[in-house]
Coordinates of C-alpha atoms in Angstrom, one line a residue:
X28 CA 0.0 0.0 0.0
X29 CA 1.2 3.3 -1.1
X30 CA 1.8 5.5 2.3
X31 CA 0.5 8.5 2.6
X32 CA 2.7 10.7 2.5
X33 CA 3.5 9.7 -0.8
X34 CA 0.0 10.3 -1.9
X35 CA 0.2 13.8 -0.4
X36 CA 3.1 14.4 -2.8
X37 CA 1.5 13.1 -6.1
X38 CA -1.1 16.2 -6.8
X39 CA 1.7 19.0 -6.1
X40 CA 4.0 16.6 -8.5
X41 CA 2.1 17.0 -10.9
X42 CA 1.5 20.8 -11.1
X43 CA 5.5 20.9 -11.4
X44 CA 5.2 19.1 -14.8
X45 CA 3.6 21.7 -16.4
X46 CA 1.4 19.3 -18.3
X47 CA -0.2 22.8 -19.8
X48 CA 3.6 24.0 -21.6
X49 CA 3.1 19.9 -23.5
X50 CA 1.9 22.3 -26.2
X51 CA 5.4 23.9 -27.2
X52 CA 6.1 20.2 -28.5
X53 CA 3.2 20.2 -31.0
X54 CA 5.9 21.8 -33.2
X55 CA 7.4 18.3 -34.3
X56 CA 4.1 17.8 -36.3
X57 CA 5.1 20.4 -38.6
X58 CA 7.4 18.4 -40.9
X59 CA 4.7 14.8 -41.1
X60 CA 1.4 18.1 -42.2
X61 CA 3.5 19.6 -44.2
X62 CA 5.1 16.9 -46.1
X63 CA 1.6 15.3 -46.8
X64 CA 2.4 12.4 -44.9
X65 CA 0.3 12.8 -41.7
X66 CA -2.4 9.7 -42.5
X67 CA 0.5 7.4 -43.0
X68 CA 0.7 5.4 -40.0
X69 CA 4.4 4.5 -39.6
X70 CA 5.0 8.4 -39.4
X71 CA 2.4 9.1 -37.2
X72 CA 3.1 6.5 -34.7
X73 CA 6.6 7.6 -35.0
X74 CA 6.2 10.7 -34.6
X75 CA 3.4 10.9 -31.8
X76 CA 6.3 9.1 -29.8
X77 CA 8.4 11.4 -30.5
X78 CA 5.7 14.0 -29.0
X79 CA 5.6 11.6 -25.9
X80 CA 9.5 12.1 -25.7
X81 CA 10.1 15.2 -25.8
X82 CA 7.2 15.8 -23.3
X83 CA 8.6 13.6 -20.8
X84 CA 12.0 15.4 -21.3
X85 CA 9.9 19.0 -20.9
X86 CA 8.3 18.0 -17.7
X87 CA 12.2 16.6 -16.6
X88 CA 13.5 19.8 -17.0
X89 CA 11.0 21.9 -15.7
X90 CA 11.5 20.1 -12.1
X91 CA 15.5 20.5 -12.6
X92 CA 14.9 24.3 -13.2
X93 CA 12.0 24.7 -10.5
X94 CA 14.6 23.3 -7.8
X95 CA 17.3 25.7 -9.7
X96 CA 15.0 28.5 -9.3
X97 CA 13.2 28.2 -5.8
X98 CA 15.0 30.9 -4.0
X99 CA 14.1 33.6 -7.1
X100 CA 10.8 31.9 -7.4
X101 CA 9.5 32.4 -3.8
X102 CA 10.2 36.5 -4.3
X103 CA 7.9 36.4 -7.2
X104 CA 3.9 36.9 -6.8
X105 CA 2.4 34.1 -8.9
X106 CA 5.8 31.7 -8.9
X107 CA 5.8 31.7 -5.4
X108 CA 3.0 28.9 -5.5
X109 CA 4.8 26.8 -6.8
X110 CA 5.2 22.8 -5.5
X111 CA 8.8 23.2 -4.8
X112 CA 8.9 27.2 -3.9
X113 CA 6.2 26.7 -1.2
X114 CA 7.8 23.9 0.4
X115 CA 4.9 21.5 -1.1
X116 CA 6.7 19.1 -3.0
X117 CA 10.2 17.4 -1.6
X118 CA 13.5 18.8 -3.6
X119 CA 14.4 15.3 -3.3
X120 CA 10.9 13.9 -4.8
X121 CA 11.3 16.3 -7.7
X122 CA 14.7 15.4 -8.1
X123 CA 14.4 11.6 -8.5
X124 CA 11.2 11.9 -10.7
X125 CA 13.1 14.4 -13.2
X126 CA 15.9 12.0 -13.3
X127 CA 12.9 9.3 -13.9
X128 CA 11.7 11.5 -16.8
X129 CA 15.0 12.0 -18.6
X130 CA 16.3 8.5 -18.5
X131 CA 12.6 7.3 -20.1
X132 CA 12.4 9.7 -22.7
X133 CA 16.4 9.3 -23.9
X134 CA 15.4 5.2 -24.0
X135 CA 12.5 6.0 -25.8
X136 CA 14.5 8.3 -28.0
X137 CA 17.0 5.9 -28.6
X138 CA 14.6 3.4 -29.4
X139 CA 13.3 5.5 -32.1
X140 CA 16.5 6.6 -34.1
X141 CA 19.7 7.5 -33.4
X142 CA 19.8 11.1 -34.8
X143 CA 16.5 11.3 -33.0
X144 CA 18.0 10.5 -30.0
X145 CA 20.9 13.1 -31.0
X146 CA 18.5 15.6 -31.2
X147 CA 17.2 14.7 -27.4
X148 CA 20.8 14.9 -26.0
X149 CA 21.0 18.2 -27.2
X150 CA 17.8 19.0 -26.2
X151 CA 18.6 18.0 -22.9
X152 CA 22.1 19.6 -22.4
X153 CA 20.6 23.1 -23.9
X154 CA 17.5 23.0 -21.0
X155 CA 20.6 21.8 -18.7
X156 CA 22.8 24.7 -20.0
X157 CA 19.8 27.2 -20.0
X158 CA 18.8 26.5 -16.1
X159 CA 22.4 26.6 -14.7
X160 CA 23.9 29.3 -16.6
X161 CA 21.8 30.6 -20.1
X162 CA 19.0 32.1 -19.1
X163 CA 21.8 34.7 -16.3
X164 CA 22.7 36.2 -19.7
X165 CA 20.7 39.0 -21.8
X166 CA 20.5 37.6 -25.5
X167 CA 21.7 34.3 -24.9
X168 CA 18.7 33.2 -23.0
X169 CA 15.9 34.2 -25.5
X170 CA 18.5 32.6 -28.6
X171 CA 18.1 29.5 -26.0
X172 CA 14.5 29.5 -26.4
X173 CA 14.5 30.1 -29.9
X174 CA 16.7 26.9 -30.2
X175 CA 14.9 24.4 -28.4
X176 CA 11.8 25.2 -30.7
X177 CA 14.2 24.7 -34.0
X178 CA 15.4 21.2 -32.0
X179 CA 11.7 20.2 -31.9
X180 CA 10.6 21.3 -35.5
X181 CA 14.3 19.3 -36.8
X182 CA 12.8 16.5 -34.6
X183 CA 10.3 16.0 -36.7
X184 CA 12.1 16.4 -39.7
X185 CA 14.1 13.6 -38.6
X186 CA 11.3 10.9 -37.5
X187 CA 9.7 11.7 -41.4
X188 CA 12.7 12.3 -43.2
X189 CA 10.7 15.3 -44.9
X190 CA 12.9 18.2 -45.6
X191 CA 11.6 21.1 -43.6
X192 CA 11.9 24.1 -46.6
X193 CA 14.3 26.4 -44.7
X194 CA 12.1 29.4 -45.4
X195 CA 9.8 27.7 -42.9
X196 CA 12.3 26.9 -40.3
X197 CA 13.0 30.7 -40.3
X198 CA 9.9 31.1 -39.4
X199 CA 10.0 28.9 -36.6
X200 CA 13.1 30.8 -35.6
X201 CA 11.9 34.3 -35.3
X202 CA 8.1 33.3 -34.1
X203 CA 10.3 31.6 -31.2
X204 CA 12.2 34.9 -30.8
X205 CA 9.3 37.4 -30.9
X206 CA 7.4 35.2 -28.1
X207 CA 10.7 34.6 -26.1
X208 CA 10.9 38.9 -26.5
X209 CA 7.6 39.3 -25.2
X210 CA 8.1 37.1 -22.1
X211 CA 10.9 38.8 -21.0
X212 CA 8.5 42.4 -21.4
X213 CA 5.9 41.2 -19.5
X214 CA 8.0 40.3 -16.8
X215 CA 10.0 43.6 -16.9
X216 CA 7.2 45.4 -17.2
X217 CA 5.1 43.4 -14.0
X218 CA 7.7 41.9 -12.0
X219 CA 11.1 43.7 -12.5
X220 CA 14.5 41.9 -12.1
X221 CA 13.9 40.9 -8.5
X222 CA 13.1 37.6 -9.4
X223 CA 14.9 37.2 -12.8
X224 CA 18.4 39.0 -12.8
X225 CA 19.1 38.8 -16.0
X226 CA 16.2 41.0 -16.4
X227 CA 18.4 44.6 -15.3
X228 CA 20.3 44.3 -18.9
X229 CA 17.4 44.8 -20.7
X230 CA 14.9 47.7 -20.9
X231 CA 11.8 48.9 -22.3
X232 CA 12.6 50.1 -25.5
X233 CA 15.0 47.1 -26.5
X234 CA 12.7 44.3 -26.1
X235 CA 9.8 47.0 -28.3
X236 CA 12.6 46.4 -30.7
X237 CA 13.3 43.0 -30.9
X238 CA 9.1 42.6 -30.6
X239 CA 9.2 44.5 -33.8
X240 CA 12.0 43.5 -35.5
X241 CA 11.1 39.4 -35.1
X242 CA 7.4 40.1 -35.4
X243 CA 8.4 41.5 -39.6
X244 CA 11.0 38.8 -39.4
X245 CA 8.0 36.5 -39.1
X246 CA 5.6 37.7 -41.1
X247 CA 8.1 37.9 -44.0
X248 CA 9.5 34.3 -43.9
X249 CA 6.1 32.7 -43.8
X250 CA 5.2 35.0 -46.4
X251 CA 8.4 33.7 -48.9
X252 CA 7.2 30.0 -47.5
X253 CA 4.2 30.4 -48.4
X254 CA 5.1 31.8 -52.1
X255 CA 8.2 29.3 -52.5
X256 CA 6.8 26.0 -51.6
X257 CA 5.2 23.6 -54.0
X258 CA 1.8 23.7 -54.7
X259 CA -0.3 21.1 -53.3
X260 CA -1.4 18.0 -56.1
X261 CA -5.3 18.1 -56.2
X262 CA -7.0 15.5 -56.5
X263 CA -10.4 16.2 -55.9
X264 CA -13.0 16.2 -58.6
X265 CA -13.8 20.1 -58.0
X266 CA -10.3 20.7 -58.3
X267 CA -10.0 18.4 -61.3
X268 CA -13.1 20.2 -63.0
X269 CA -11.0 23.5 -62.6
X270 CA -7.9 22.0 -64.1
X271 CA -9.2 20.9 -67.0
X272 CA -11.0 24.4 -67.2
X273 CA -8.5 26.7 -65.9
X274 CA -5.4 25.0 -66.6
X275 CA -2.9 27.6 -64.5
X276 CA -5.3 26.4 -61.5
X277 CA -2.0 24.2 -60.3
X278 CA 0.4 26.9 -60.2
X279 CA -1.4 29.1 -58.1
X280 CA 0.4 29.1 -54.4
X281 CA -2.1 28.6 -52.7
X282 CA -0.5 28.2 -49.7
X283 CA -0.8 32.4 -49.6
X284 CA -4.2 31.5 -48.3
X285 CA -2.6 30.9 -44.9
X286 CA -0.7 34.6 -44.5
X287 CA -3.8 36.2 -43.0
X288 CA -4.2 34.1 -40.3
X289 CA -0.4 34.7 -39.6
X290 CA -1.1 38.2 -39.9
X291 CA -3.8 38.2 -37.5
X292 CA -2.1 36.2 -34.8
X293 CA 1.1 38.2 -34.3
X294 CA -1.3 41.3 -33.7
X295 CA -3.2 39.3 -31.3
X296 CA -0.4 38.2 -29.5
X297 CA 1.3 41.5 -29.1
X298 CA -2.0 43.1 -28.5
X299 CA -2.1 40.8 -25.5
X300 CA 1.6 41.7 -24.6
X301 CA 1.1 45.7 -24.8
X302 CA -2.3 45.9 -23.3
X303 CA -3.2 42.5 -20.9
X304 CA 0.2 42.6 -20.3
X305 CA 0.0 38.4 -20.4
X306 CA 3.3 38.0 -22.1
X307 CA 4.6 36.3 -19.0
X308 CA 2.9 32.9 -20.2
X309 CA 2.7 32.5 -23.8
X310 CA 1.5 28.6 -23.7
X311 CA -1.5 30.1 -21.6
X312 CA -2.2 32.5 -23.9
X313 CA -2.5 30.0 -26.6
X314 CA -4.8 27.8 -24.8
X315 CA -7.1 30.9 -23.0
X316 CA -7.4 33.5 -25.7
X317 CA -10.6 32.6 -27.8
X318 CA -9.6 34.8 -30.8
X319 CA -5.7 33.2 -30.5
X320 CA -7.3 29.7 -30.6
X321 CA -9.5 30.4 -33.3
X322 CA -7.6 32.0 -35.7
X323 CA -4.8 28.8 -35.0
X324 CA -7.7 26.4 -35.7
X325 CA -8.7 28.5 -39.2
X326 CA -5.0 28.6 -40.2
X327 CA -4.6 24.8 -39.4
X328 CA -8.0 24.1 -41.5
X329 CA -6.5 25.9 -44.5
X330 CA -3.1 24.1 -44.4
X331 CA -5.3 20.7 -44.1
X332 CA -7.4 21.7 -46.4
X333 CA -4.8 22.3 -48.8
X334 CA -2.3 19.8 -48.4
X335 CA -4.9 16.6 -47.6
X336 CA -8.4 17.2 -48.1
X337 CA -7.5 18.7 -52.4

């Protein structure tokens, strides 16, 4: 029989996983949707256990940089909540359940591939390297941020062997950069640099300009993406009926279709930086904002709808 005690430290456990920031590794489905290949089952299983890994590594990490962070975390109003800040949840339990979590997922990524399981090392050493010394230096901690969301994208490219087009991995870089920007606002902005040091080299007026700067970045790599990349082969009869009709139907790019909802979600999300000031937690953001979530859902219709359903 499981003692109680143990029991008492299961539900505060669980909270430090962060089962809620899972979402961040939704990335390595980009290369299997994009490269047409999502209904193929070997690619799908493969790659949903990648998902599983690099979510078991996530949670790992987060309880290494939760015990990392305590002493900064209790000084800060929401943080100081948390399992292992408020004395909730053992150091010691956190410890030998993220050292659980990293040996599973690097057997499971192992078992998958060995460039997958590459990938995962690295992973691992950069959320390592980010905890213990990255994120105490301006620049280098948001580039961190960026990188682990290019590891999970090239994660997937690796379980499908699709070649992610590298005007989409660009992107994926400077998406990962604006968000990482407007995190570190909305905690200048809120908080100050009691609880994050790192926080006194940066000021207003430089993170307005990276916010700008990565938000165009963006907007204008999806946009060349979306121009450059081959147009989907349609097979429906409609879109038969319009090839034989209008022959130029095939060259259109119609992956274009997609910018708008690009468009309209980096003004959302900034519009929620500037004015809710909610920068702080992008992945709640993306799961709590009703127009965020449904103009995600239109642009991941239209890509579906393009590349699978024509």
């Amino acid at each position: 029989m499981i003692k109680k005690k143990y029991l008492n430290q299961l539900k505060p456990l669980i909270i430090s996983l962060r089962l809620h920031q899972w979402i961040k590794n939704l990335a390595i489905f980009a290369a299997i949707i994009f490269s047409g290949q999502l209904f193929n089952a070997n690619l799908f299983y493969s790659t949903v256990l990648g998902f599983v890994t690099l979510c078991l590594l996530s949670s790992a990490s987060y309880l290494f940089n939760d015990i990392i962070d305590a002493p900064y975390d209790r000084l800060h109003p929401i943080k100081k909540s948390r399992p292992i800040a408020c004395g909730n949840l053992k150091i010691n339990t956190a410890f030998q359940c993220a050292l659980f979590l990293l040996i599973t997922s690097l057997i499971l990524a192992f078992f998958l591939s060995n460039s997958f399981f590459v990938i995962v090392l690295i992973f691992a050493t950069l959320h390592l390297a980010y905890s213990l010394i990255l994120k105490k230096h301006a620049l280098f901690d948001i580039l961190s941020i960026a990188t682990s969301f290019i590891l999970r994208v090239y994660s997937g490219e690796v379980l499908t062997a699709y070649h992610i087009p590298i005007w989409l991995m660009l992107s994926v870089v400077f998406l990962s950069l604006f968000v990482a920007s407007g995190k570190r606002l909305s905690e200048l902005v809120k908080i100050g640099s009691k609880t994050r040091p790192v926080l006194v080299k940066y000021q207003e007026k430089l993170l307005d300009f990276y916010l700008s700067t990565f938000a165009n970045a963006t907007l204008l790599c999806y946009s060349l993406f979306a121009f450059t990349a081959q147009p989907p082969i349609f097979r429906d009869k409609i879109f038969q009926f319009l090839l034989s009709n209008y022959p130029k139907t095939l060259d259109r790019k119609w992956l274009m279709a997609t910018i708008p909802f690009v468009i309209l979600g980096i003004m959302r999300y900034a519009q929620m930086i500037y004015l809710n000031q909610t920068g702080e937690q992008p992945e709640k953001i993306l799961i709590s904002d009703r127009l965020l979530l449904l103009t995600i859902l239109g642009w991941g219709i239209t890509v579906i709808t393009l590349v699978y359903v024509s």
